[in-house]
Coordinates of C-alpha atoms in Angstrom, one line a residue:
M22 CA 94.3 96.0 141.9
E23 CA 98.0 95.3 141.6
A24 CA 99.8 92.9 144.0
T25 CA 101.7 94.9 146.6
P26 CA 105.3 94.4 147.7
Q27 CA 103.9 93.5 151.1
R28 CA 101.9 90.6 149.7
R29 CA 104.8 89.4 147.7
R30 CA 106.9 89.4 150.8
L31 CA 104.3 87.4 152.6
V32 CA 104.1 84.8 149.9
R33 CA 107.9 84.6 149.6
R34 CA 108.1 84.0 153.4
L35 CA 105.5 81.3 153.1
T36 CA 107.1 79.6 150.1
A37 CA 110.8 80.1 150.6
G38 CA 112.8 77.5 148.8
A39 CA 110.1 76.7 146.2
A40 CA 111.6 76.0 142.8
V41 CA 110.6 78.2 139.9
L42 CA 109.6 75.9 137.1
A43 CA 109.0 76.7 133.4
A44 CA 105.6 78.2 132.6
A45 CA 103.0 76.0 130.9
T46 CA 101.3 77.9 128.1
A47 CA 98.6 75.6 126.8
V48 CA 95.8 77.8 125.4
T49 CA 92.3 76.6 125.6
A50 CA 90.8 75.8 122.1
A51 CA 88.6 78.4 120.5
S52 CA 85.7 75.9 120.6
L53 CA 85.0 72.9 122.7
P54 CA 84.8 69.8 120.5
S55 CA 81.9 67.3 120.7
G56 CA 82.2 65.3 123.8
A57 CA 85.2 67.3 125.1
G58 CA 85.5 69.6 128.1
P59 CA 84.2 69.2 131.6
G60 CA 80.7 70.3 130.6
A61 CA 80.2 67.9 127.7
G62 CA 79.0 64.3 127.6
R63 CA 77.9 64.0 131.2
A64 CA 75.3 61.5 130.1
G65 CA 74.1 59.7 127.0
A66 CA 72.5 61.7 124.2
A67 CA 68.9 61.4 122.9
Q68 CA 67.7 62.3 119.4
G69 CA 64.6 64.3 118.4
R70 CA 63.5 67.6 116.8
T71 CA 64.2 69.5 120.1
V72 CA 66.5 68.8 123.0
D73 CA 66.7 70.5 126.4
V74 CA 70.1 72.0 127.2
Q75 CA 70.7 72.6 130.9
L76 CA 72.6 75.8 131.4
L77 CA 74.1 76.0 134.9
S78 CA 75.5 79.4 135.8
F79 CA 76.9 81.5 138.6
N80 CA 78.9 84.7 139.0
D81 CA 81.1 86.8 141.4
F82 CA 82.7 83.8 143.2
H83 CA 85.7 86.0 144.3
G84 CA 87.8 83.1 145.5
N85 CA 85.4 82.1 148.3
L86 CA 86.5 78.5 148.6
E87 CA 85.5 78.2 152.2
P88 CA 81.9 79.2 153.2
P89 CA 81.7 83.0 153.6
Q90 CA 81.5 84.3 157.2
G91 CA 78.6 86.2 158.7
S92 CA 75.9 87.7 156.6
S93 CA 78.1 87.5 153.6
G94 CA 77.4 83.7 153.7
T95 CA 73.6 83.9 153.7
V96 CA 70.8 84.4 151.3
E97 CA 67.3 85.6 152.0
E98 CA 64.3 83.3 151.1
I99 CA 60.7 84.4 150.9
Q100 CA 58.4 81.8 152.6
K101 CA 54.9 80.8 151.4
D102 CA 53.3 83.0 154.1
G103 CA 55.3 86.0 152.9
S104 CA 57.8 86.0 155.7
K105 CA 61.5 85.9 155.1
K106 CA 64.1 83.4 156.2
T107 CA 67.9 83.6 156.3
V108 CA 69.7 80.5 154.9
A109 CA 73.4 79.8 155.2
A110 CA 74.9 79.2 151.8
G111 CA 78.1 79.0 149.8
G112 CA 81.5 77.3 149.9
V113 CA 83.1 75.5 147.0
E114 CA 82.6 72.0 148.6
Y115 CA 78.8 72.6 148.4
L116 CA 78.8 74.5 145.1
A117 CA 80.6 71.6 143.4
Q118 CA 78.3 69.1 145.0
S119 CA 75.2 71.1 143.9
L120 CA 76.4 71.4 140.3
R121 CA 77.2 67.7 140.1
T122 CA 73.9 66.7 141.5
A123 CA 72.0 69.1 139.2
R124 CA 73.7 67.6 136.1
K125 CA 72.5 64.1 136.8
G126 CA 69.9 63.0 134.2
H127 CA 70.8 65.8 131.9
P128 CA 72.7 64.5 128.8
Y129 CA 73.2 68.1 127.6
S130 CA 74.6 70.3 130.4
V131 CA 77.0 73.3 130.2
T132 CA 78.3 75.4 133.0
A133 CA 79.1 79.0 132.6
A134 CA 80.0 82.0 134.7
A135 CA 79.7 85.8 134.3
G136 CA 83.1 87.0 135.7
D137 CA 84.9 87.9 139.0
M138 CA 85.8 84.3 139.7
V139 CA 88.9 85.7 141.3
G140 CA 90.0 89.0 142.8
A141 CA 89.1 90.5 146.2
S142 CA 89.5 86.9 147.5
P143 CA 89.9 85.6 151.0
L144 CA 93.5 84.8 152.0
L145 CA 93.2 81.1 151.2
S146 CA 93.0 82.0 147.5
G147 CA 94.3 85.6 147.4
L148 CA 97.7 84.8 149.1
F149 CA 98.4 82.4 146.2
H150 CA 97.3 84.8 143.5
D151 CA 94.0 82.9 143.1
E152 CA 95.6 79.7 141.8
P153 CA 93.5 77.6 144.3
T154 CA 90.3 79.0 142.8
I155 CA 91.3 78.3 139.2
E156 CA 92.1 74.8 140.3
A157 CA 88.7 74.4 142.0
M158 CA 86.9 75.8 138.9
N159 CA 88.6 73.3 136.8
K160 CA 87.6 70.4 139.1
L161 CA 83.9 71.5 139.4
G162 CA 83.5 71.6 135.6
L163 CA 83.3 75.2 134.6
D164 CA 83.1 75.4 130.8
V165 CA 83.4 79.1 130.2
T166 CA 83.3 82.5 131.9
S167 CA 83.4 86.1 130.9
V168 CA 86.1 88.3 132.5
G169 CA 85.1 90.5 135.3
N170 CA 86.6 93.8 136.5
H171 CA 88.3 92.0 139.4
E172 CA 90.2 89.7 137.0
F173 CA 92.3 92.8 136.3
D174 CA 93.2 93.5 140.0
E175 CA 96.7 92.3 139.4
G176 CA 96.9 93.4 135.8
R177 CA 96.6 92.0 132.4
A178 CA 99.7 89.8 132.5
E179 CA 98.4 88.1 135.6
L180 CA 95.0 87.5 134.0
T181 CA 96.7 86.0 131.0
R182 CA 98.8 83.7 133.3
L183 CA 95.6 82.5 135.1
Q184 CA 94.3 81.5 131.6
R185 CA 97.5 79.9 130.2
G186 CA 99.3 78.7 133.3
G187 CA 102.9 79.0 134.5
C188 CA 104.3 79.9 137.9
H189 CA 104.0 83.4 139.3
P190 CA 106.8 85.6 137.8
K191 CA 107.9 87.0 141.2
D192 CA 106.6 84.5 143.8
G193 CA 107.4 81.4 141.8
C194 CA 105.6 78.0 142.3
F195 CA 103.7 77.5 145.5
E196 CA 103.9 73.7 145.7
K197 CA 107.2 72.0 145.2
G198 CA 107.5 70.1 142.0
K199 CA 104.2 71.6 140.6
T200 CA 103.7 74.1 137.9
F201 CA 100.4 76.0 137.8
Q202 CA 98.5 74.7 134.7
G203 CA 96.0 77.6 134.2
A204 CA 92.3 77.5 133.5
D205 CA 90.9 74.5 131.6
F206 CA 88.0 76.8 130.6
P207 CA 88.3 79.9 128.4
Y208 CA 88.1 83.4 129.8
L209 CA 86.3 85.5 127.3
T210 CA 87.3 89.2 126.7
A211 CA 85.3 90.2 123.7
N212 CA 85.1 93.9 124.6
V213 CA 88.7 94.2 126.0
T214 CA 91.2 94.9 123.2
D215 CA 94.9 95.5 123.2
D216 CA 95.8 99.0 122.0
K217 CA 98.8 97.8 120.0
T218 CA 97.1 95.0 118.1
G219 CA 93.4 96.0 118.2
K220 CA 92.6 92.4 119.1
P221 CA 90.8 91.0 122.1
L222 CA 93.1 90.3 125.1
L223 CA 91.8 86.7 125.2
K224 CA 89.2 84.9 123.1
P225 CA 86.0 86.8 122.4
Y226 CA 83.8 83.8 122.2
T227 CA 83.7 80.0 122.3
V228 CA 81.3 77.4 120.9
W229 CA 80.1 74.5 123.1
K230 CA 79.3 71.4 121.0
H231 CA 77.7 68.1 122.0
H232 CA 76.1 65.5 119.7
G233 CA 75.2 68.0 117.1
V234 CA 74.1 70.8 119.5
K235 CA 76.0 74.0 119.2
I236 CA 75.7 77.0 121.5
G237 CA 77.9 80.1 121.2
F238 CA 79.1 82.0 124.3
I239 CA 80.2 85.6 124.1
G240 CA 81.8 87.1 127.1
V241 CA 82.1 90.8 128.0
T242 CA 82.9 92.9 131.1
L243 CA 81.4 96.2 132.0
K244 CA 82.7 99.1 129.9
G245 CA 83.4 101.1 133.0
T246 CA 86.0 98.7 134.3
P247 CA 88.8 101.3 134.1
D248 CA 86.9 103.5 136.5
I249 CA 86.8 100.9 139.3
V250 CA 90.2 99.1 139.1
N251 CA 93.8 100.3 139.5
A252 CA 94.9 102.2 136.4
D253 CA 98.1 100.2 136.1
G254 CA 96.1 97.0 135.8
V255 CA 94.4 98.0 132.6
K256 CA 97.1 100.1 130.9
G257 CA 97.2 99.6 127.2
L258 CA 93.7 98.2 127.0
T259 CA 90.5 99.6 125.7
F260 CA 87.1 98.6 127.1
H261 CA 84.3 98.8 124.4
D262 CA 80.6 99.1 124.6
E263 CA 78.9 95.9 125.8
V264 CA 76.0 95.9 123.4
A265 CA 78.0 96.8 120.3
T266 CA 80.5 94.1 121.1
I267 CA 77.9 91.4 121.7
D268 CA 76.1 92.3 118.5
K269 CA 79.3 92.1 116.5
Y270 CA 80.2 88.6 117.7
A271 CA 76.7 87.4 117.4
K272 CA 76.9 88.1 113.7
V273 CA 80.3 86.3 113.5
L274 CA 78.7 83.3 115.2
D275 CA 75.7 83.4 112.9
K276 CA 77.9 83.4 109.8
Q277 CA 79.6 80.2 111.3
G278 CA 76.2 78.6 111.5
V279 CA 75.9 79.0 115.3
K280 CA 72.3 80.2 115.8
S281 CA 72.0 79.6 119.6
V282 CA 73.9 82.3 121.6
V283 CA 74.3 83.1 125.2
A284 CA 75.9 86.4 126.4
L285 CA 78.0 86.3 129.6
I286 CA 78.0 89.9 130.9
H287 CA 79.8 91.2 133.9
E288 CA 77.3 93.9 134.5
G289 CA 74.0 93.7 136.4
G290 CA 71.0 95.2 137.9
M291 CA 69.1 95.7 141.1
P292 CA 65.9 93.7 141.7
A293 CA 63.1 95.2 143.8
S294 CA 63.7 92.5 146.4
T295 CA 66.8 91.1 148.0
S296 CA 65.2 87.6 148.3
Y297 CA 66.7 85.1 145.9
N298 CA 63.3 83.6 145.0
Y299 CA 61.6 86.9 144.4
D300 CA 59.3 86.9 141.3
C301 CA 61.2 89.4 139.2
D302 CA 58.3 89.4 136.6
S303 CA 55.7 90.3 139.2
P304 CA 53.6 93.2 137.7
G305 CA 53.1 95.1 141.0
P306 CA 54.1 98.7 141.5
G307 CA 57.9 99.0 142.1
D308 CA 58.5 95.4 141.1
G309 CA 61.0 94.2 138.6
I310 CA 64.6 95.1 138.1
S311 CA 66.5 98.4 137.4
G312 CA 70.1 99.3 136.7
P313 CA 72.5 99.0 133.8
I314 CA 71.6 95.5 132.7
T315 CA 68.0 96.6 131.8
E316 CA 69.2 99.0 129.1
I317 CA 71.7 96.4 127.8
A318 CA 69.0 93.7 127.7
K319 CA 66.7 96.0 125.7
K320 CA 69.4 96.7 123.1
V321 CA 71.3 93.4 122.6
T322 CA 70.5 91.7 119.3
P323 CA 67.7 89.1 119.3
K324 CA 70.3 86.7 118.0
V325 CA 71.3 86.3 121.7
D326 CA 68.9 83.9 123.5
A327 CA 69.8 84.5 127.1
L328 CA 71.9 86.8 129.3
V329 CA 73.9 85.6 132.3
T330 CA 74.9 88.6 134.3
G331 CA 76.8 89.6 137.4
H332 CA 78.8 92.4 139.1
T333 CA 76.0 93.7 141.4
H334 CA 76.0 90.6 143.6
Q335 CA 72.2 90.4 143.3
S336 CA 70.0 87.4 142.6
Y337 CA 67.3 87.5 139.9
V338 CA 65.6 85.5 137.2
C339 CA 63.8 87.9 134.9
T340 CA 62.1 88.0 131.5
L341 CA 63.0 91.2 129.6
P342 CA 62.0 91.7 125.9
D343 CA 64.7 91.8 123.3
P344 CA 64.5 94.6 120.6
S345 CA 62.1 92.4 118.6
G346 CA 59.7 92.1 121.6
K347 CA 60.4 88.4 122.2
P348 CA 60.9 87.3 125.9
R349 CA 64.5 86.6 126.9
T350 CA 66.0 85.4 130.2
V351 CA 68.2 87.6 132.2
T352 CA 69.7 86.0 135.3
S353 CA 72.2 86.5 138.2
A354 CA 73.1 84.2 141.0
A355 CA 74.1 86.6 143.9
S356 CA 77.8 86.0 144.7
F357 CA 80.4 83.9 146.6
G358 CA 78.9 80.6 145.3
K359 CA 75.8 81.0 147.4
L360 CA 73.4 80.3 144.5
Y361 CA 73.5 78.8 141.0
T362 CA 71.0 79.4 138.2
E363 CA 69.5 76.5 136.2
T364 CA 68.2 77.6 132.9
T365 CA 66.5 75.2 130.4
L366 CA 67.3 76.1 126.8
T367 CA 65.2 74.2 124.3
Y368 CA 67.4 73.7 121.2
D369 CA 65.7 73.1 117.8
R370 CA 67.8 70.7 115.8
A371 CA 66.1 71.9 112.5
T372 CA 66.9 75.6 113.0
G373 CA 69.9 75.3 115.3
D374 CA 68.3 78.0 117.4
I375 CA 66.7 78.2 120.9
V376 CA 62.9 78.1 121.2
R377 CA 62.2 81.1 123.5
T378 CA 59.3 81.6 125.8
A379 CA 58.8 83.4 129.2
V380 CA 61.1 82.5 132.0
K381 CA 58.2 81.1 134.1
A382 CA 56.7 79.1 131.3
R383 CA 56.7 75.4 131.4
G384 CA 58.3 75.2 128.0
A385 CA 61.7 76.3 126.9
G386 CA 63.6 79.1 128.6
R387 CA 62.5 78.5 132.1
A388 CA 65.1 79.4 134.8
V389 CA 65.4 79.2 138.5
N390 CA 67.9 80.1 141.2
H391 CA 68.9 77.4 143.6
V392 CA 70.5 77.8 147.0
V393 CA 73.9 76.2 147.5
D394 CA 72.9 75.0 151.0
R395 CA 75.3 73.6 153.6
T396 CA 73.1 70.7 154.6
Q397 CA 74.2 68.5 151.6
P398 CA 77.3 66.4 151.6
K399 CA 80.6 68.1 150.8
A400 CA 82.5 67.3 147.6
A401 CA 85.4 65.3 148.8
D402 CA 87.9 66.6 146.2
M403 CA 87.1 70.2 147.2
T404 CA 87.6 69.3 150.9
S405 CA 91.0 67.9 150.0
L406 CA 91.9 71.0 147.9
I407 CA 91.0 73.4 150.7
A408 CA 93.0 71.4 153.3
R409 CA 96.0 71.3 151.0
W410 CA 96.1 75.1 150.5
N411 CA 95.1 75.8 154.1
K412 CA 98.2 73.9 155.2
L413 CA 100.4 76.2 153.1
A414 CA 98.6 79.3 154.3
A415 CA 98.4 78.4 158.0
P416 CA 101.6 80.1 159.2
V417 CA 100.2 83.4 158.1
A418 CA 96.4 82.9 158.2
D419 CA 96.0 81.6 161.8
R420 CA 97.7 84.3 163.6
P421 CA 95.3 86.1 166.0
V422 CA 95.1 89.9 165.5
G423 CA 92.1 90.9 167.6
H424 CA 88.9 90.1 169.5
I425 CA 85.3 91.2 168.9
S426 CA 82.2 90.9 171.1
A427 CA 79.7 90.2 168.3
D428 CA 79.4 90.1 164.5
I429 CA 80.6 93.3 162.9
A430 CA 78.7 93.7 159.6
G431 CA 80.5 95.0 156.6
R432 CA 79.8 93.5 153.1
G433 CA 76.6 92.0 154.4
A434 CA 75.2 95.2 155.9
Q435 CA 72.1 96.6 154.2
A436 CA 72.7 100.2 155.3
A437 CA 74.8 102.9 153.5
E438 CA 77.1 103.1 156.5
S439 CA 78.2 99.8 158.0
P440 CA 79.7 99.1 161.5
L441 CA 82.7 97.5 159.9
G442 CA 83.1 100.5 157.5
D443 CA 83.4 102.7 160.6
V444 CA 86.1 100.4 162.1
V445 CA 88.1 100.4 158.9
A446 CA 87.9 104.2 158.5
D447 CA 88.9 104.7 162.1
A448 CA 91.8 102.3 161.6
Q449 CA 93.0 104.2 158.6
L450 CA 92.8 107.5 160.5
E451 CA 94.7 106.2 163.5
A452 CA 97.5 104.9 161.2
T453 CA 97.9 108.2 159.4
T454 CA 97.2 110.8 162.2
P455 CA 100.9 111.1 163.4
A456 CA 102.6 114.0 161.7
D457 CA 105.3 111.8 160.2
K458 CA 102.6 109.4 158.9
G459 CA 100.5 112.0 157.2
G460 CA 98.9 114.2 159.8
A461 CA 95.4 113.1 158.8
Q462 CA 92.3 114.7 160.2
L463 CA 89.8 112.3 158.7
A464 CA 89.7 109.1 156.6
L465 CA 87.5 107.9 153.9
M466 CA 87.0 104.3 152.7
N467 CA 85.3 103.1 149.5
P468 CA 82.6 100.5 150.4
G469 CA 83.6 98.2 147.6
G470 CA 86.9 97.6 149.3
I471 CA 85.3 96.0 152.3
R472 CA 84.8 92.4 151.1
S473 CA 83.3 90.6 154.1
D474 CA 82.0 90.8 157.7
L475 CA 83.9 90.0 160.8
A476 CA 82.0 87.1 162.4
Y477 CA 82.0 86.3 166.1
A478 CA 81.8 82.5 165.5
A479 CA 85.1 80.8 165.0
S480 CA 86.0 79.8 161.4
G481 CA 88.6 77.3 162.6
K482 CA 90.3 76.4 165.9
E483 CA 90.9 80.0 167.0
G484 CA 87.8 80.3 169.2
D485 CA 84.7 82.4 169.1
G486 CA 85.4 86.2 169.0
V487 CA 89.0 85.8 167.9
V488 CA 89.9 87.6 164.6
T489 CA 92.7 85.9 162.7
Y490 CA 95.0 87.5 160.1
G491 CA 93.2 85.4 157.5
E492 CA 89.8 86.8 158.5
A493 CA 91.2 90.4 158.5
F494 CA 92.7 89.7 155.0
T495 CA 89.3 88.6 153.8
V496 CA 87.8 92.0 154.8
Q497 CA 90.7 93.9 153.1
P498 CA 92.3 91.7 150.5
F499 CA 93.7 94.3 148.2
T500 CA 96.5 95.5 150.5
N501 CA 96.5 98.9 149.0
M502 CA 99.0 101.5 150.3
M503 CA 97.5 104.4 152.3
R504 CA 97.8 108.0 151.1
T505 CA 97.3 111.2 153.0
L506 CA 96.7 114.4 151.0
D507 CA 95.5 118.0 151.1
L508 CA 91.9 118.7 150.1
T509 CA 90.0 122.0 150.6
G510 CA 86.7 121.9 152.3
A511 CA 85.1 122.6 148.9
Q512 CA 86.8 119.6 147.4
L513 CA 85.8 117.5 150.3
L514 CA 82.2 118.5 149.8
T515 CA 82.5 117.7 146.1
A516 CA 83.8 114.2 147.0
L517 CA 80.7 113.7 149.2
Q518 CA 78.5 114.8 146.3
Q519 CA 80.3 112.5 143.9
Q520 CA 79.0 109.6 146.0
V521 CA 75.5 110.2 144.6
S522 CA 76.1 112.1 141.3
G523 CA 78.0 111.7 138.1
A524 CA 79.1 108.1 137.6
N525 CA 77.6 107.2 140.9
E526 CA 74.2 108.7 140.5
A527 CA 72.4 105.6 139.4
S528 CA 74.1 103.4 141.9
P529 CA 75.5 105.5 144.9
K530 CA 78.8 104.6 146.5
I531 CA 78.6 105.9 150.0
L532 CA 82.1 106.3 151.5
Q533 CA 82.7 105.0 155.0
V534 CA 83.8 107.9 157.3
S535 CA 86.1 108.1 160.3
D536 CA 84.9 109.2 163.7
G537 CA 84.3 113.0 163.8
L538 CA 82.9 113.4 160.3
T539 CA 79.2 113.7 160.2
Y540 CA 76.6 114.8 157.6
T541 CA 73.0 114.2 156.4
L542 CA 72.2 112.2 153.3
D543 CA 68.7 113.1 152.0
L544 CA 67.6 110.3 149.7
T545 CA 64.3 112.1 148.9
K546 CA 66.3 114.4 146.7
S547 CA 68.4 113.6 143.5
G548 CA 72.0 113.9 142.5
A549 CA 74.4 116.1 144.4
D550 CA 71.5 117.7 146.3
R551 CA 71.3 114.5 148.3
I552 CA 74.2 115.9 150.4
V553 CA 72.8 118.5 152.8
K554 CA 75.7 121.0 152.5
D555 CA 75.4 122.8 155.9
S556 CA 75.2 119.5 157.7
V557 CA 78.8 118.5 156.9
K558 CA 80.9 118.8 160.1
L559 CA 84.2 117.7 161.3
N560 CA 84.5 117.2 165.1
G561 CA 81.4 119.4 165.5
A562 CA 82.7 122.3 163.4
A563 CA 81.1 123.2 160.0
L564 CA 83.1 122.3 157.0
D565 CA 85.0 125.4 155.8
P566 CA 85.2 125.5 151.9
A567 CA 88.4 127.6 152.0
K568 CA 90.2 125.6 154.6
T569 CA 92.7 122.8 153.8
Y570 CA 92.2 119.4 155.5
R571 CA 94.5 116.4 155.6
V572 CA 92.5 113.4 154.3
A573 CA 93.6 109.7 154.4
M574 CA 92.4 107.1 151.9
N575 CA 93.7 104.1 150.1
E576 CA 95.7 104.5 146.8
F577 CA 92.8 103.3 144.7
L578 CA 90.5 106.1 145.9
A579 CA 93.4 108.7 145.7
G580 CA 93.7 107.8 142.0
G581 CA 90.1 108.7 141.4
G582 CA 88.7 105.2 141.6
D583 CA 85.1 104.3 142.0
G584 CA 83.9 107.5 140.4
F585 CA 85.7 110.1 142.7
P586 CA 87.8 112.2 140.2
V587 CA 88.2 115.1 142.7
F588 CA 90.6 113.0 144.8
K589 CA 93.1 113.2 141.9
D590 CA 93.4 117.0 142.6
G591 CA 94.7 116.4 146.1
K592 CA 98.0 118.1 147.0
N593 CA 101.1 117.1 149.0
P594 CA 100.4 113.3 149.1
L595 CA 102.3 111.1 151.5
V596 CA 102.4 107.4 151.0
G597 CA 101.9 105.3 154.2
G598 CA 101.7 101.6 155.1
S599 CA 99.1 99.2 153.7
D600 CA 95.4 99.4 154.6
L601 CA 95.6 95.8 155.8
D602 CA 98.4 96.7 158.2
A603 CA 96.4 99.6 159.5
F604 CA 93.3 97.4 160.0
T605 CA 95.2 94.6 161.9
A606 CA 97.1 97.1 164.0
Y607 CA 93.9 98.8 165.1
L608 CA 92.2 95.5 166.0
T609 CA 95.3 94.5 168.1
A610 CA 95.5 97.9 169.8
H611 CA 91.8 98.3 170.6
S612 CA 90.8 94.8 171.7
S613 CA 91.8 91.9 173.9
A614 CA 90.2 88.7 175.1
D615 CA 89.0 90.5 178.2
K616 CA 87.9 93.7 176.4
P617 CA 86.8 92.7 172.9
L618 CA 85.9 95.4 170.3
T619 CA 82.2 96.2 170.3
P620 CA 80.5 96.9 166.9
P621 CA 80.1 100.7 166.4
K622 CA 76.6 102.2 166.1
A623 CA 77.2 103.3 162.5
D624 CA 75.5 106.7 163.2
R625 CA 77.9 109.1 161.5
I626 CA 75.7 109.6 158.4
T627 CA 72.1 110.6 159.0
I628 CA 69.9 109.1 156.4
V629 CA 66.6 110.8 155.3
K630 CA 64.3 108.6 153.3

């Protein structure tokens, strides 16, 4: 989503007087030469018919330089007795340390990611247009990543700047005397083409080389990206089918003599278990994985030896057959740097190809997800990086905006309706209820726009229960402007049905609703029938299909984002303040040190399973 004037003002306030230096435009080479790049030559090389290449991968980092708060910063681990344990994980100080430790003793090691390294980021990164995260990725040795949908949050020009470098065109340079250098690693956009040139926005693939070993990486994002980002961010771009694009460039690489290929796909699936160490290949009823990646994996050419995926923020290590029936690894490492995947690719020097077997086999192709635990030492250079940027952010980030009595689950909630979702929707309703602010009667919030929890434990020196501006920003980092518009009761019912039908049928997006709107969601049914029509009520009165209601939502939803096209038909729109301002104002108005805000019950939507 595009940077708002409000955020630009915040940054200008913070960085007043910073000089705007000339942009650096060094473009990463199309292939990494032997022994070059942060992933190459980490140890001596051995010769033989086959060599084990260590592929370290992660996805959906989203600028989480500091350990994520609350349940957003934990993973679930299945114990030997079948019980489950919650483990604190994540933070770039620990991710960098984990990757560096994992590389020891592996002369052939390459580190790759599957998109969304930036975007929807906490204030520490987002306030500076994610330059701190790109700097951290350079330091920890990322070799290559695909582009994710969130890389387009601030538009194509900003993505290009993150790759090539140069100070921000409006906010300038954030550190006096320093020009942002851009990513040392290539962002791959194989299936994103410029409408004017017909060519990929950035490089479609890269080839990692080390002592005669060559592995090609093709990077794609989900074809449906235009449906889930601000339209202005992808104007003039076309997003092509993932499978057709990967197959196309696998052939290109094959003609160049590159027989070993890994696809980095910003699209994913849903495993049967939320535990990171779940056996995805277990043959039991209901086991395995579902979702878009399963169909992609079945169709992508056998020339591709492994699929590193993302987007769904799930963790899995699966074996899915390619079109020829051979086993192929499909992996994802949750999100926010809480896990990394280690995959062993056995490279045959004679054929130049990967010897493939099942994921769990002792031979080639084995893969495992590892926890980025917080009991290990911190990477000192990352600690310094965080401290440096925190000092710049402190005047804005550390300001208290509210108080809470306990954790308020948002992103980490497992239910369709989250307590924090209720708080955000109530905040938006309160901000838009006055007649001159929109006259709203209800508010709707897309769940994907809530990026974190509110944690009771202090993240810094503010004290337990204190919510800082930085923490509020982490929950709502897009700073979208609010819109209030007219919808008929029939249109409102259609919107609720679009949560579970059409583009959202396979993976429902349940809108968070403000106080007063209630209905029943029957998950035993399918499609639009999951919404029990006569259960929809506003302040106890049945929804009238012919009546007009004033409905508040963010500009992303109002534009039909996240698979809700009916909102584009709304009439008499009024633009309000930002969603972040609404959220912080609500926290301030409804809490104090003596009377902190209590987590809502999250009982507005009745779920039938």
